[in-house]
């Protein structure tokens, strides 16, 4: 199990980004969460098998239709044992 926290910069709010991540996480068996931040970025945490988590990190670099991703910061963290994916 691995954990990654990402902060996505650009036009990433109001385009369904959090919900697209939730759907992708569910299909890959990844737990975590996604939320919009007051500074206009999107923050998400992914926990799961390395390949599945890296797949979600890659998807953050593109985003859903309507998103304009400018930058993605990725941080390695210790897994906490999350069991579901929440949208905040």
Tab-separated table of C-alpha atoms in Angstrom:
chain	number	residue	atom	x	y	z
A	1	UNK	CA	0.000	0.000	0.000
A	2	UNK	CA	1.114	3.523	-0.807
A	3	UNK	CA	-0.322	6.978	-0.161
A	4	UNK	CA	-0.009	10.083	-2.284
A	5	UNK	CA	-1.379	13.551	-1.605
A	6	UNK	CA	-1.824	15.772	-4.643
A	7	UNK	CA	-2.591	19.457	-5.032
A	8	UNK	CA	-3.903	20.327	-8.486
A	9	UNK	CA	-3.562	23.910	-9.742
A	10	UNK	CA	-5.470	25.562	-12.593
A	11	UNK	CA	-9.130	25.619	-13.517
A	12	UNK	CA	-10.034	22.618	-11.408
A	13	UNK	CA	-13.137	23.679	-9.477
A	14	UNK	CA	-16.666	23.584	-10.877
A	15	UNK	CA	-15.780	21.003	-13.542
A	16	UNK	CA	-16.637	17.751	-11.717
A	17	UNK	CA	-13.010	16.972	-10.878
A	18	UNK	CA	-13.696	15.553	-7.391
A	19	UNK	CA	-16.456	13.294	-8.631
A	20	UNK	CA	-14.426	12.022	-11.574
A	21	UNK	CA	-11.644	11.145	-9.119
A	22	UNK	CA	-14.137	9.354	-6.866
A	23	UNK	CA	-15.403	7.240	-9.786
A	24	UNK	CA	-11.856	6.445	-10.928
A	25	UNK	CA	-10.786	5.550	-7.387
A	26	UNK	CA	-13.757	3.235	-6.950
A	27	UNK	CA	-12.999	1.328	-10.146
A	28	UNK	CA	-9.351	0.930	-9.082
A	29	UNK	CA	-10.010	-0.036	-5.460
A	30	UNK	CA	-8.316	3.092	-4.097
A	31	UNK	CA	-9.379	4.827	-0.871
A	32	UNK	CA	-8.894	8.480	0.011
A	33	UNK	CA	-10.626	11.801	-0.432
A	34	UNK	CA	-10.848	14.894	-2.644
A	35	UNK	CA	-11.818	18.450	-1.734
A	36	UNK	CA	-11.732	21.944	-3.148
A	37	UNK	CA	-9.506	24.379	-1.285
A	38	UNK	CA	-10.198	28.060	-0.657
A	39	UNK	CA	-7.210	29.065	-2.815
A	40	UNK	CA	-8.857	27.559	-5.927
A	41	UNK	CA	-6.820	24.355	-5.977
A	42	UNK	CA	-8.039	20.809	-5.543
A	43	UNK	CA	-6.445	18.538	-2.950
A	44	UNK	CA	-6.758	14.761	-2.947
A	45	UNK	CA	-5.324	11.768	-1.128
A	46	UNK	CA	-5.059	8.301	-2.645
A	47	UNK	CA	-4.262	5.083	-0.759
A	48	UNK	CA	-3.989	1.684	-2.381
A	49	UNK	CA	-1.857	-0.517	-4.562
A	50	UNK	CA	1.032	1.395	-6.162
A	51	UNK	CA	-0.110	0.978	-9.785
A	52	UNK	CA	-3.671	2.056	-9.008
A	53	UNK	CA	-2.536	5.099	-7.025
A	54	UNK	CA	-0.095	6.180	-9.746
A	55	UNK	CA	-2.884	5.825	-12.302
A	56	UNK	CA	-4.972	8.307	-10.314
A	57	UNK	CA	-2.039	10.692	-9.968
A	58	UNK	CA	-1.637	10.590	-13.756
A	59	UNK	CA	-5.344	11.287	-14.226
A	60	UNK	CA	-4.936	14.424	-12.099
A	61	UNK	CA	-2.533	15.790	-14.706
A	62	UNK	CA	-5.328	15.755	-17.307
A	63	UNK	CA	-8.511	16.234	-15.307
A	64	UNK	CA	-12.051	15.866	-16.585
A	65	UNK	CA	-13.504	17.731	-19.549
A	66	UNK	CA	-13.558	21.453	-18.793
A	67	UNK	CA	-10.567	21.365	-16.461
A	68	UNK	CA	-7.359	23.191	-17.300
A	69	UNK	CA	-4.606	21.661	-15.182
A	70	UNK	CA	-1.548	23.916	-14.873
A	71	UNK	CA	0.466	22.030	-12.249
A	72	UNK	CA	0.201	19.000	-9.959
A	73	UNK	CA	2.186	18.783	-6.734
A	74	UNK	CA	2.635	15.193	-5.497
A	75	UNK	CA	3.667	14.258	-1.959
A	76	UNK	CA	4.507	10.780	-0.647
A	77	UNK	CA	2.952	10.081	2.756
A	78	UNK	CA	2.570	7.119	5.088
A	79	UNK	CA	-0.713	5.223	4.523
A	80	UNK	CA	-3.336	5.673	7.250
A	81	UNK	CA	-5.452	2.658	6.355
A	82	UNK	CA	-8.347	4.511	4.737
A	83	UNK	CA	-11.146	2.238	3.576
A	84	UNK	CA	-13.317	4.399	1.296
A	85	UNK	CA	-13.169	7.441	-0.961
A	86	UNK	CA	-14.896	10.619	0.228
A	87	UNK	CA	-15.701	13.811	-1.622
A	88	UNK	CA	-15.628	16.917	0.552
